């Protein structure tokens, strides 16, 4: 199950169904010479660090990025600009083959005296296209543009940055319909394992050149190169969901280059893949329980108690497992896709009304609304498929060394069932994701220790399904004494800043714009969702 955050654009797709260039010498890096590790091709390495970024008006996103139109200018007329940065394909050979990294920016409204620098965003995933997501969410960050250029990128392996591709459209569609919770004997288990093997083989065949080089540490080194090319002595950073892991790894590699950094929706860096999946199972169950209680409290069409709402969804899943629902005579909707749709809706509290209506329609054999939500999670769009799921798998399996067996899954299944009757099966079987992957993973979990780094603001959400709240405290501990500063949001959905909560935004903006670190233990209370809208 992914740890990605849901973009506003993706949720809107479901809701519709309801109605400067710088040339310089390379710096002395941390964690490796020139920020890139070993290698002896000094002239070529120097050219990487001395390149200029050629900013131009942005084109329309590619199908791998999710498709759509070119980003519109901001309300004050500021145009989005895009560029391409060359980075070493292999940071251990910084003078060798290169990979293109796609960039986007919107210039600050500040004059030279007030401008702090660039604020780099990573919106999660792994697999989220920053080039597409930053313009989609730009209104949320407009206040930050008062002192920063807003910058994002497609991390290597994602979208326009040598995006990982595996399956053609027909095979990708079949993969989304695969029963990923085998419960009817050995044949279903064998079918799942064979599907995973075919997928891994296809990824190696189509993207084998980049698969060994799409890990989080590679992306962090790319960010330090970008910091230098943008002309900033320090990296000012806003990471969300997986972007918090990326930010933690960056701080570990380059503690003296960390500027003002915010990590929102914090990944727990102490867990291996199975432990992380178990935590997510509990997180999504908690979020669904909160949705079900809200539904009942506001006059639910799905049941008179939260238990009835949960039971309805489980019965619908079981029915769809046995007999998928035809949608518009062209597609089918399966039990696995129902769980995907529910997961997608739980990323944002504002999607709860859409989830209620979608479930109500599904109970009446109408599946288009929930199929739209499932498509958003899997990366299917009007023009085809983005590579967000392929990229997520590639990055995860490059990072994590865990390789589980069916016996491991069966041994853990009772714990997952206890943590989540609704999501446990999908989460525990999902642990086989990297079992047959062609690239060895780096480690059981990331190293984020960053002694000597300045304060890093960690925003934890008590109702977060994808990155449970406990992860913020553990990230603070691993970053090291005096580095991680925790801010608690007593809310719902994934992350906190994009919820629009006034208290969270005030605290984060004060830190990023003025350098004011909130007092340790600051708590922001939830602003309740009103009605069904």
Short mmCIF file of C-alpha atoms in Angstrom, two decimals:
data_model
loop_
_atom_site.label_atom_id
_atom_site.label_comp_id
_atom_site.label_asym_id
_atom_site.label_seq_id
_atom_site.Cartn_x
_atom_site.Cartn_y
_atom_site.Cartn_z
CA UNK A 1 0.00 0.00 0.00
CA UNK A 2 1.49 3.35 -0.98
CA UNK A 3 2.69 6.05 1.34
CA UNK A 4 2.00 8.75 -1.14
CA UNK A 5 -0.04 11.84 -0.40
CA UNK A 6 -3.09 12.56 -2.59
CA UNK A 7 -2.93 15.68 -4.71
CA UNK A 8 -5.85 18.07 -4.98
CA UNK A 9 -6.05 17.30 -8.69
CA UNK A 10 -6.43 13.58 -8.08
CA UNK A 11 -9.23 14.05 -5.57
CA UNK A 12 -11.00 16.49 -7.86
CA UNK A 13 -11.04 13.82 -10.57
CA UNK A 14 -13.03 11.64 -8.19
CA UNK A 15 -15.28 14.47 -7.06
CA UNK A 16 -16.27 15.33 -10.64
CA UNK A 17 -17.91 11.98 -10.88
CA UNK A 18 -20.20 13.14 -8.16
CA UNK A 19 -21.87 15.89 -10.14
CA UNK A 20 18.48 31.56 -12.51
CA UNK A 21 20.98 30.31 -14.15
CA UNK A 22 24.28 30.07 -12.34
CA UNK A 23 27.67 28.80 -13.53
CA UNK A 24 30.19 28.12 -10.76
CA UNK A 25 32.72 25.64 -9.55
CA UNK A 26 31.44 22.65 -7.59
CA UNK A 27 31.41 23.02 -3.80
CA UNK A 28 33.16 20.88 -1.28
CA UNK A 29 30.33 18.51 -0.45
CA UNK A 30 29.30 16.63 2.67
CA UNK A 31 28.92 12.88 2.48
CA UNK A 32 31.18 12.73 -0.58
CA UNK A 33 33.36 15.07 -2.63
CA UNK A 34 31.33 17.54 -4.64
CA UNK A 35 28.21 16.05 -3.07
CA UNK A 36 28.67 13.00 -5.26
CA UNK A 37 30.92 10.41 -3.68
CA UNK A 38 33.98 8.92 -5.41
CA UNK A 39 35.01 8.82 -9.05
CA UNK A 40 37.99 10.18 -10.87
CA UNK A 41 36.57 12.01 -13.91
CA UNK A 42 37.26 15.48 -12.47
CA UNK A 43 36.60 17.50 -15.63
CA UNK A 44 33.22 15.90 -16.33
CA UNK A 45 32.23 16.16 -12.67
CA UNK A 46 33.15 19.84 -12.71
CA UNK A 47 30.89 20.41 -15.70
CA UNK A 48 27.97 18.89 -13.79
CA UNK A 49 28.46 21.39 -10.97
CA UNK A 50 29.07 24.30 -13.39
CA UNK A 51 26.05 23.77 -15.65
CA UNK A 52 23.45 26.49 -16.18
CA UNK A 53 19.70 25.97 -15.87
CA UNK A 54 17.84 27.17 -18.94
CA UNK A 55 14.42 28.21 -17.64
CA UNK A 56 11.59 28.38 -20.18
CA UNK A 57 7.79 28.41 -20.17
CA UNK A 58 6.50 25.00 -19.13
CA UNK A 59 4.99 22.57 -21.65
CA UNK A 60 1.94 20.42 -20.97
CA UNK A 61 2.70 17.47 -18.68
CA UNK A 62 3.61 14.23 -20.41
CA UNK A 63 1.45 11.11 -20.03
CA UNK A 64 4.00 9.70 -17.57
CA UNK A 65 3.57 12.84 -15.45
CA UNK A 66 -0.21 12.46 -15.51
CA UNK A 67 -1.15 14.44 -18.63
CA UNK A 68 -3.28 17.58 -18.73
CA UNK A 69 -2.70 21.17 -19.77
CA UNK A 70 0.33 23.39 -19.32
CA UNK A 71 0.15 25.21 -15.96
CA UNK A 72 -1.69 28.53 -16.03
CA UNK A 73 0.08 31.70 -14.85
CA UNK A 74 -0.47 32.63 -11.22
CA UNK A 75 -3.07 35.31 -10.43
CA UNK A 76 -0.43 38.07 -10.43
CA UNK A 77 0.71 37.01 -13.90
CA UNK A 78 3.82 35.10 -12.81
CA UNK A 79 4.47 32.33 -15.31
CA UNK A 80 5.66 28.88 -14.41
CA UNK A 81 9.11 28.11 -15.74
CA UNK A 82 10.65 24.71 -16.38
CA UNK A 83 14.23 23.54 -16.86
CA UNK A 84 16.27 20.36 -17.01
CA UNK A 85 19.22 19.58 -14.74
CA UNK A 86 21.83 16.98 -15.66
CA UNK A 87 22.86 14.70 -12.78
CA UNK A 88 25.13 11.66 -12.71
CA UNK A 89 23.19 8.48 -13.33
CA UNK A 90 25.51 6.82 -10.81
CA UNK A 91 26.71 9.17 -8.07
CA UNK A 92 29.63 6.80 -7.46
CA UNK A 93 30.77 7.70 -10.99
CA UNK A 94 29.92 11.42 -11.12
CA UNK A 95 31.77 11.94 -14.40
CA UNK A 96 29.96 9.15 -16.21
CA UNK A 97 26.54 8.82 -17.85
CA UNK A 98 23.96 11.41 -16.84
CA UNK A 99 20.22 11.51 -16.21
CA UNK A 100 17.92 14.48 -16.85
CA UNK A 101 15.99 15.83 -13.85
CA UNK A 102 12.89 17.91 -14.68
CA UNK A 103 12.41 21.13 -12.69
CA UNK A 104 9.71 23.76 -12.24
CA UNK A 105 9.63 27.11 -10.46
CA UNK A 106 7.55 30.21 -9.82
CA UNK A 107 9.59 33.32 -9.03
CA UNK A 108 9.19 35.05 -5.67
CA UNK A 109 7.19 38.24 -5.31
CA UNK A 110 9.94 39.67 -3.08
CA UNK A 111 12.53 42.23 -4.01
CA UNK A 112 16.18 41.25 -3.66
CA UNK A 113 16.42 42.50 -0.07
CA UNK A 114 13.51 40.36 1.20
CA UNK A 115 14.04 37.24 -0.90
CA UNK A 116 15.42 34.33 1.15
CA UNK A 117 16.13 31.99 -1.77
CA UNK A 118 14.41 28.95 -3.24
CA UNK A 119 12.04 26.66 -1.34
CA UNK A 120 12.22 23.14 -2.74
CA UNK A 121 9.17 20.87 -2.47
CA UNK A 122 8.79 17.11 -2.57
CA UNK A 123 5.16 16.02 -2.31
CA UNK A 124 5.66 12.36 -1.54
CA UNK A 125 5.04 9.02 -3.07
CA UNK A 126 7.64 8.06 -3.81
CA UNK A 127 6.48 8.62 -7.37
CA UNK A 128 4.72 11.98 -7.19
CA UNK A 129 5.55 14.40 -10.02
CA UNK A 130 6.56 17.66 -8.39
CA UNK A 131 6.45 19.38 -11.78
CA UNK A 132 2.70 18.65 -11.95
CA UNK A 133 1.80 18.86 -8.26
CA UNK A 134 3.34 22.23 -7.37
CA UNK A 135 1.18 24.23 -9.81
CA UNK A 136 -1.90 22.19 -8.78
CA UNK A 137 -1.40 23.13 -5.12
CA UNK A 138 0.12 26.59 -5.66
CA UNK A 139 -2.67 28.51 -3.87
CA UNK A 140 -1.74 26.70 -0.64
CA UNK A 141 1.80 28.07 -0.81
CA UNK A 142 1.24 31.57 -2.17
CA UNK A 143 2.17 33.23 1.13
CA UNK A 144 5.53 31.47 1.03
CA UNK A 145 6.19 33.01 -2.39
CA UNK A 146 6.44 36.35 -0.60
CA UNK A 147 10.07 35.44 0.22
CA UNK A 148 10.91 32.33 -1.81
CA UNK A 149 10.99 31.11 -5.35
CA UNK A 150 8.79 28.00 -5.24
CA UNK A 151 10.65 25.09 -6.83
CA UNK A 152 9.90 21.42 -7.33
CA UNK A 153 11.11 18.53 -9.46
CA UNK A 154 10.39 15.06 -10.72
CA UNK A 155 12.83 12.91 -8.74
CA UNK A 156 14.86 10.51 -10.85
CA UNK A 157 12.71 7.60 -11.96
CA UNK A 158 9.57 9.75 -11.88
CA UNK A 159 7.69 11.38 -14.76
CA UNK A 160 10.00 13.45 -16.97
CA UNK A 161 13.14 12.45 -15.03
CA UNK A 162 13.89 9.12 -16.71
CA UNK A 163 10.53 7.85 -15.49
CA UNK A 164 10.36 4.14 -14.70
CA UNK A 165 7.94 2.27 -16.94
CA UNK A 166 6.98 -1.38 -16.77
CA UNK A 167 3.68 -2.40 -18.38
CA UNK A 168 1.65 -1.35 -21.38
CA UNK A 169 -1.84 0.03 -20.79
CA UNK A 170 -3.61 -3.32 -21.12
CA UNK A 171 -1.24 -5.07 -18.74
CA UNK A 172 -1.37 -2.17 -16.29
CA UNK A 173 -5.16 -2.38 -16.24
CA UNK A 174 -5.01 -6.10 -15.59
CA UNK A 175 -2.56 -5.50 -12.75
CA UNK A 176 -4.99 -3.15 -10.98
CA UNK A 177 -7.65 -5.86 -11.14
CA UNK A 178 -5.39 -8.57 -9.72
CA UNK A 179 -6.77 -10.08 -6.51
CA UNK A 180 -4.12 -8.95 -4.05
CA UNK A 181 -5.71 -10.65 -1.03
CA UNK A 182 -5.61 -14.37 -1.90
CA UNK A 183 -8.01 -16.20 0.39
CA UNK A 184 -9.28 -19.12 -1.69
CA UNK A 185 -6.35 -21.52 -1.60
CA UNK A 186 -2.98 -22.02 -3.22
CA UNK A 187 -4.12 -21.16 -6.74
CA UNK A 188 -4.79 -17.53 -5.82
CA UNK A 189 -1.44 -17.27 -4.04
CA UNK A 190 0.33 -18.70 -7.08
CA UNK A 191 -1.49 -16.27 -9.37
CA UNK A 192 -0.43 -13.32 -7.21
CA UNK A 193 3.21 -14.44 -7.13
CA UNK A 194 3.27 -14.98 -10.87
CA UNK A 195 1.79 -11.54 -11.47
CA UNK A 196 4.43 -9.95 -9.23
CA UNK A 197 7.21 -11.83 -11.08
CA UNK A 198 5.89 -10.74 -14.49
CA UNK A 199 5.75 -7.17 -13.26
CA UNK A 200 9.32 -7.21 -11.93
CA UNK A 201 10.58 -8.75 -15.18
CA UNK A 202 8.79 -6.09 -17.23
CA UNK A 203 10.28 -3.31 -15.13
CA UNK A 204 13.76 -4.71 -15.62
CA UNK A 205 13.24 -5.05 -19.35
CA UNK A 206 11.83 -1.55 -19.83
CA UNK A 207 13.80 0.42 -17.21
CA UNK A 208 16.75 -1.70 -16.16
CA UNK A 209 19.25 1.10 -16.85
CA UNK A 210 17.86 3.34 -14.12
CA UNK A 211 16.50 0.87 -11.56
CA UNK A 212 19.77 0.65 -9.56
CA UNK A 213 19.99 4.45 -9.35
CA UNK A 214 16.55 5.69 -8.24
CA UNK A 215 17.00 5.38 -4.47
CA UNK A 216 16.35 8.13 -1.97
CA UNK A 217 20.05 8.75 -1.41
CA UNK A 218 20.47 9.38 -5.15
CA UNK A 219 17.59 11.86 -5.07
CA UNK A 220 19.07 13.61 -2.03
CA UNK A 221 22.37 14.08 -3.87
CA UNK A 222 20.42 15.49 -6.81
CA UNK A 223 18.83 17.99 -4.41
CA UNK A 224 22.22 19.18 -3.23
CA UNK A 225 23.33 19.68 -6.81
CA UNK A 226 20.11 21.64 -7.44
CA UNK A 227 20.68 23.75 -4.33
CA UNK A 228 24.07 24.74 -5.71
CA UNK A 229 22.76 25.47 -9.22
CA UNK A 230 19.99 27.65 -7.78
CA UNK A 231 22.65 29.73 -6.05
CA UNK A 232 21.67 28.88 -2.47
CA UNK A 233 24.17 28.22 0.31
CA UNK A 234 21.48 26.33 2.23
CA UNK A 235 18.66 24.07 1.08
CA UNK A 236 15.29 25.40 2.23
CA UNK A 237 12.91 22.49 1.96
CA UNK A 238 9.27 21.44 2.36
CA UNK A 239 8.81 17.67 2.32
CA UNK A 240 5.49 15.86 2.64
CA UNK A 241 4.95 12.14 3.32
CA UNK A 242 7.79 10.26 1.57
CA UNK A 243 9.28 13.72 1.10
CA UNK A 244 9.99 13.68 4.85
CA UNK A 245 12.13 10.56 4.43
CA UNK A 246 13.93 12.25 1.54
CA UNK A 247 14.46 15.33 3.72
CA UNK A 248 15.80 13.22 6.57
CA UNK A 249 18.25 11.43 4.27
CA UNK A 250 19.36 14.79 2.86
CA UNK A 251 19.99 16.09 6.38
CA UNK A 252 22.03 12.97 7.14
CA UNK A 253 24.20 13.40 4.04
CA UNK A 254 24.51 17.20 4.12
CA UNK A 255 23.78 18.49 7.66
CA UNK A 256 25.72 21.73 7.10
CA UNK A 257 23.70 22.49 3.96
CA UNK A 258 20.29 22.30 5.68
CA UNK A 259 18.44 25.61 5.82
CA UNK A 260 14.84 26.01 6.98
CA UNK A 261 13.23 22.61 6.55
CA UNK A 262 9.67 21.44 7.21
CA UNK A 263 8.71 17.76 7.23
CA UNK A 264 4.92 17.27 7.18
CA UNK A 265 3.24 13.84 7.45
CA UNK A 266 6.38 12.27 8.83
CA UNK A 267 7.57 8.80 7.79
CA UNK A 268 8.78 6.66 10.69
CA UNK A 269 12.45 5.98 9.87
CA UNK A 270 12.79 3.18 12.44
CA UNK A 271 10.50 0.62 10.76
CA UNK A 272 11.26 -2.03 8.18
CA UNK A 273 8.76 -2.65 5.38
CA UNK A 274 6.62 -5.16 7.26
CA UNK A 275 6.54 -3.00 10.39
CA UNK A 276 5.68 0.04 8.30
CA UNK A 277 2.86 -1.80 6.57
CA UNK A 278 1.44 -2.90 9.93
CA UNK A 279 1.54 0.69 11.19
CA UNK A 280 -0.24 1.85 8.04
CA UNK A 281 -2.90 -0.84 8.43
CA UNK A 282 -3.70 0.55 11.85
CA UNK A 283 -3.52 4.13 10.57
CA UNK A 284 -5.98 3.59 7.74
CA UNK A 285 -8.32 1.64 10.04
CA UNK A 286 -8.29 4.53 12.51
CA UNK A 287 -9.01 6.99 9.70
CA UNK A 288 -11.88 4.85 8.40
CA UNK A 289 -13.31 4.54 11.89
CA UNK A 290 -13.27 8.32 12.17
CA UNK A 291 -14.97 8.61 8.75
CA UNK A 292 -17.62 6.10 9.79
CA UNK A 293 -18.31 7.95 13.05
CA UNK A 294 -18.60 11.26 11.15
CA UNK A 295 -20.94 9.60 8.68
CA UNK A 296 -23.21 8.32 11.44
CA UNK A 297 -23.10 11.62 13.35
CA UNK A 298 -24.20 13.56 10.28
CA UNK A 299 -27.00 11.23 9.21
CA UNK A 300 -25.31 8.33 7.45
CA UNK A 301 -26.90 6.54 4.51
CA UNK A 302 -24.54 3.59 5.05
CA UNK A 303 -25.55 2.40 8.50
CA UNK A 304 -26.75 3.44 11.92
CA UNK A 305 -23.44 2.71 13.68
CA UNK A 306 -19.76 2.85 12.69
CA UNK A 307 -19.68 -0.95 12.93
CA UNK A 308 -22.47 -1.20 10.36
CA UNK A 309 -20.58 1.08 7.98
CA UNK A 310 -17.45 -1.05 8.31
CA UNK A 311 -19.42 -4.25 7.85
CA UNK A 312 -21.05 -2.87 4.67
CA UNK A 313 -17.68 -2.14 3.07
CA UNK A 314 -16.32 -5.57 3.99
CA UNK A 315 -19.41 -7.24 2.51
CA UNK A 316 -19.09 -5.17 -0.67
CA UNK A 317 -15.44 -6.17 -1.00
CA UNK A 318 -16.26 -9.84 -0.56
CA UNK A 319 -19.03 -9.63 -3.17
CA UNK A 320 -16.76 -7.88 -5.66
CA UNK A 321 -13.99 -10.42 -5.05
CA UNK A 322 -16.39 -13.15 -6.16
CA UNK A 323 -18.06 -11.20 -8.96
CA UNK A 324 -16.56 -7.87 -10.14
CA UNK A 325 -19.03 -5.17 -11.10
CA UNK A 326 -19.31 -4.08 -14.73
CA UNK A 327 -18.89 -0.30 -15.15
CA UNK A 328 -20.34 1.27 -18.30
CA UNK A 329 -19.98 -2.05 -20.09
CA UNK A 330 -16.28 -1.40 -20.66
CA UNK A 331 -14.50 -1.97 -17.36
CA UNK A 332 -14.96 -3.92 -14.15
CA UNK A 333 -14.63 -2.88 -10.53
CA UNK A 334 -13.06 -5.42 -8.15
CA UNK A 335 -12.76 -5.87 -4.41
CA UNK A 336 -9.11 -4.80 -4.51
CA UNK A 337 -10.09 -1.63 -6.36
CA UNK A 338 -12.73 -0.89 -3.72
CA UNK A 339 -10.02 -0.93 -1.03
CA UNK A 340 -7.89 1.34 -3.26
CA UNK A 341 -10.79 3.77 -3.59
CA UNK A 342 -11.38 3.90 0.17
CA UNK A 343 -7.66 4.44 0.79
CA UNK A 344 -7.59 7.26 -1.75
CA UNK A 345 -10.51 9.03 -0.10
CA UNK A 346 -8.98 8.79 3.38
CA UNK A 347 -5.98 10.91 2.39
CA UNK A 348 -8.09 14.08 2.70
CA UNK A 349 -10.90 14.71 5.14
CA UNK A 350 -12.64 16.83 2.51
CA UNK A 351 -13.08 13.63 0.44
CA UNK A 352 -15.23 11.97 3.10
CA UNK A 353 -18.52 13.16 1.53
CA UNK A 354 -17.40 11.74 -1.83
CA UNK A 355 -16.59 8.43 -0.16
CA UNK A 356 -20.01 8.24 1.49
CA UNK A 357 -21.82 8.93 -1.77
CA UNK A 358 -19.58 6.54 -3.68
CA UNK A 359 -20.27 3.71 -1.24
CA UNK A 360 -23.98 4.44 -1.32
CA UNK A 361 -23.94 4.23 -5.13
CA UNK A 362 -21.87 1.06 -5.07
CA UNK A 363 -24.44 -0.60 -2.80
CA UNK A 364 -26.89 0.14 -5.63
CA UNK A 365 -24.51 -1.42 -8.23
CA UNK A 366 -23.13 1.88 -9.52
CA UNK A 367 -19.33 1.88 -9.39
CA UNK A 368 -18.13 4.85 -11.46
CA UNK A 369 -17.43 7.19 -8.55
CA UNK A 370 -15.31 4.74 -6.60
CA UNK A 371 -13.61 3.49 -9.76
CA UNK A 372 -12.55 7.10 -10.38
CA UNK A 373 -10.98 7.25 -6.92
CA UNK A 374 -9.22 3.92 -7.46
CA UNK A 375 -7.89 5.18 -10.80
CA UNK A 376 -6.47 8.25 -9.10
CA UNK A 377 -4.53 6.05 -6.67
CA UNK A 378 -3.18 3.79 -9.42
CA UNK A 379 -2.19 6.62 -11.78
CA UNK A 380 -4.78 6.04 -14.52
CA UNK A 381 -5.89 9.21 -16.30
CA UNK A 382 -7.72 10.22 -19.46
CA UNK A 383 -4.57 9.98 -21.57
CA UNK A 384 -3.34 6.66 -20.22
CA UNK A 385 -1.22 5.91 -17.16
CA UNK A 386 1.27 7.95 -15.21
CA UNK A 387 4.31 6.13 -13.87
CA UNK A 388 3.59 6.96 -10.22
CA UNK A 389 3.06 3.33 -9.18
CA UNK A 390 6.01 2.01 -11.18
CA UNK A 391 8.23 4.74 -9.74
CA UNK A 392 6.96 4.13 -6.21
CA UNK A 393 7.84 0.46 -6.45
CA UNK A 394 11.23 1.15 -8.00
CA UNK A 395 12.26 3.67 -5.34
CA UNK A 396 10.91 1.57 -2.48
CA UNK A 397 12.70 -1.56 -3.65
CA UNK A 398 15.96 0.30 -4.30
CA UNK A 399 15.83 1.68 -0.75
CA UNK A 400 14.56 -1.28 1.30
CA UNK A 401 16.50 -4.52 1.61
CA UNK A 402 13.56 -6.52 3.00
CA UNK A 403 12.54 -9.42 0.74
CA UNK A 404 9.62 -11.34 2.24
CA UNK A 405 8.17 -14.76 1.49
CA UNK A 406 4.65 -16.15 1.58
CA UNK A 407 5.54 -17.79 4.90
CA UNK A 408 6.45 -14.35 6.30
CA UNK A 409 3.09 -13.03 5.17
CA UNK A 410 1.17 -15.92 6.72
CA UNK A 411 3.11 -15.55 9.96
CA UNK A 412 2.15 -11.85 10.20
CA UNK A 413 -1.42 -12.08 8.91
CA UNK A 414 -3.05 -12.37 12.35
CA UNK A 415 -1.34 -9.20 13.57
CA UNK A 416 -2.53 -7.33 10.48
CA UNK A 417 -6.07 -8.64 10.89
CA UNK A 418 -6.08 -7.42 14.46
CA UNK A 419 -4.74 -4.00 13.44
CA UNK A 420 -7.27 -3.61 10.63
CA UNK A 421 -10.12 -5.93 9.66
CA UNK A 422 -10.68 -3.75 6.59
CA UNK A 423 -7.16 -3.08 5.29
CA UNK A 424 -5.02 -5.74 6.98
CA UNK A 425 -5.12 -8.37 4.22
CA UNK A 426 -4.16 -5.94 1.47
CA UNK A 427 -1.37 -4.45 3.56
CA UNK A 428 0.24 -7.74 4.60
CA UNK A 429 0.19 -9.24 1.10
CA UNK A 430 1.57 -5.97 -0.20
CA UNK A 431 4.77 -6.78 1.68
CA UNK A 432 5.67 -9.08 -1.24
CA UNK A 433 6.12 -6.02 -3.44
CA UNK A 434 9.92 -6.28 -3.63
CA UNK A 435 10.32 -10.05 -3.32
CA UNK A 436 11.34 -10.69 -6.95
CA UNK A 437 12.73 -7.22 -7.67
CA UNK A 438 15.87 -7.26 -9.85
CA UNK A 439 17.77 -4.72 -7.74
CA UNK A 440 19.01 -5.32 -4.21
CA UNK A 441 17.73 -2.83 -1.66
CA UNK A 442 20.05 -0.62 0.37
CA UNK A 443 18.97 -1.18 4.00
CA UNK A 444 16.00 -2.16 6.21
CA UNK A 445 15.31 1.52 6.95
CA UNK A 446 16.85 4.90 6.13
CA UNK A 447 19.63 6.59 8.07
CA UNK A 448 18.47 10.08 9.00
CA UNK A 449 20.90 10.91 11.80
CA UNK A 450 21.96 14.53 11.28
CA UNK A 451 24.16 15.80 14.12
CA UNK A 452 25.07 19.43 13.55
CA UNK A 453 22.03 20.24 11.45
CA UNK A 454 19.87 23.26 12.40
CA UNK A 455 16.30 22.83 13.70
CA UNK A 456 14.00 20.85 11.40
CA UNK A 457 10.26 21.35 11.94
CA UNK A 458 8.33 18.05 12.09
CA UNK A 459 4.54 18.25 11.72
CA UNK A 460 2.68 15.16 12.96
CA UNK A 461 -1.06 14.59 12.49
CA UNK A 462 -2.80 12.44 15.13
CA UNK A 463 -5.31 11.12 12.56
CA UNK A 464 -2.88 10.54 9.69
CA UNK A 465 -3.60 7.21 7.96
CA UNK A 466 -0.51 6.90 5.76
CA UNK A 467 2.18 8.19 8.12
CA UNK A 468 0.89 7.53 11.63
CA UNK A 469 1.54 10.21 14.24
CA UNK A 470 4.17 8.25 16.17
CA UNK A 471 6.55 8.61 13.24
CA UNK A 472 7.21 12.28 13.98
CA UNK A 473 8.62 11.56 17.44
CA UNK A 474 10.78 8.75 16.08
CA UNK A 475 12.09 10.96 13.27
CA UNK A 476 12.97 13.60 15.87
CA UNK A 477 14.85 11.03 17.91
CA UNK A 478 16.77 9.72 14.91
CA UNK A 479 17.66 13.18 13.58
CA UNK A 480 19.42 13.82 16.86
CA UNK A 481 19.26 16.03 19.91
CA UNK A 482 18.40 19.64 19.13
CA UNK A 483 17.47 18.98 15.48
CA UNK A 484 13.87 17.76 15.29
CA UNK A 485 11.19 20.12 16.66
CA UNK A 486 7.69 18.60 16.83
CA UNK A 487 4.41 20.35 16.05
CA UNK A 488 1.23 18.32 16.61
CA UNK A 489 -1.95 18.69 14.56
CA UNK A 490 -4.99 16.98 16.09
CA UNK A 491 -6.62 16.42 12.73
CA UNK A 492 -7.66 14.03 9.99
CA UNK A 493 -6.24 13.16 6.58
CA UNK A 494 -2.66 12.83 5.43
CA UNK A 495 -0.34 15.67 6.40
CA UNK A 496 -1.37 18.93 8.03
CA UNK A 497 -0.41 22.05 6.09
CA UNK A 498 -2.62 21.24 3.10
CA UNK A 499 -5.59 20.72 5.43
CA UNK A 500 -5.77 24.52 5.61
CA UNK A 501 -5.67 24.49 9.42
CA UNK A 502 -5.04 28.07 10.50
CA UNK A 503 -2.81 27.19 13.45
CA UNK A 504 -0.58 24.84 11.43
CA UNK A 505 -0.16 27.31 8.59
CA UNK A 506 0.64 30.15 10.94
CA UNK A 507 3.35 28.12 12.70
CA UNK A 508 4.91 26.74 9.51
CA UNK A 509 4.83 30.10 7.73
CA UNK A 510 6.40 31.86 10.71
CA UNK A 511 9.25 29.35 10.66
CA UNK A 512 9.85 29.42 6.92
CA UNK A 513 9.39 33.17 6.44
CA UNK A 514 10.81 34.57 9.68
CA UNK A 515 12.85 31.74 11.16
CA UNK A 516 10.65 31.54 14.25
CA UNK A 517 10.75 27.98 15.58
CA UNK A 518 7.53 27.03 17.41
CA UNK A 519 7.82 26.02 21.04
CA UNK A 520 8.41 22.30 21.47
CA UNK A 521 5.12 20.50 22.11
CA UNK A 522 2.93 23.06 20.32
CA UNK A 523 -0.49 21.56 19.51
CA UNK A 524 -2.91 22.73 16.82
CA UNK A 525 -6.52 21.64 17.17
CA UNK A 526 -8.70 20.38 14.36
CA UNK A 527 -11.19 22.62 12.59
CA UNK A 528 -14.07 20.14 12.06
CA UNK A 529 -15.44 19.18 8.66
CA UNK A 530 -18.83 20.79 8.31
CA UNK A 531 -21.74 18.66 7.17
CA UNK A 532 -21.66 16.81 3.88
CA UNK A 533 -21.33 19.82 1.59
#
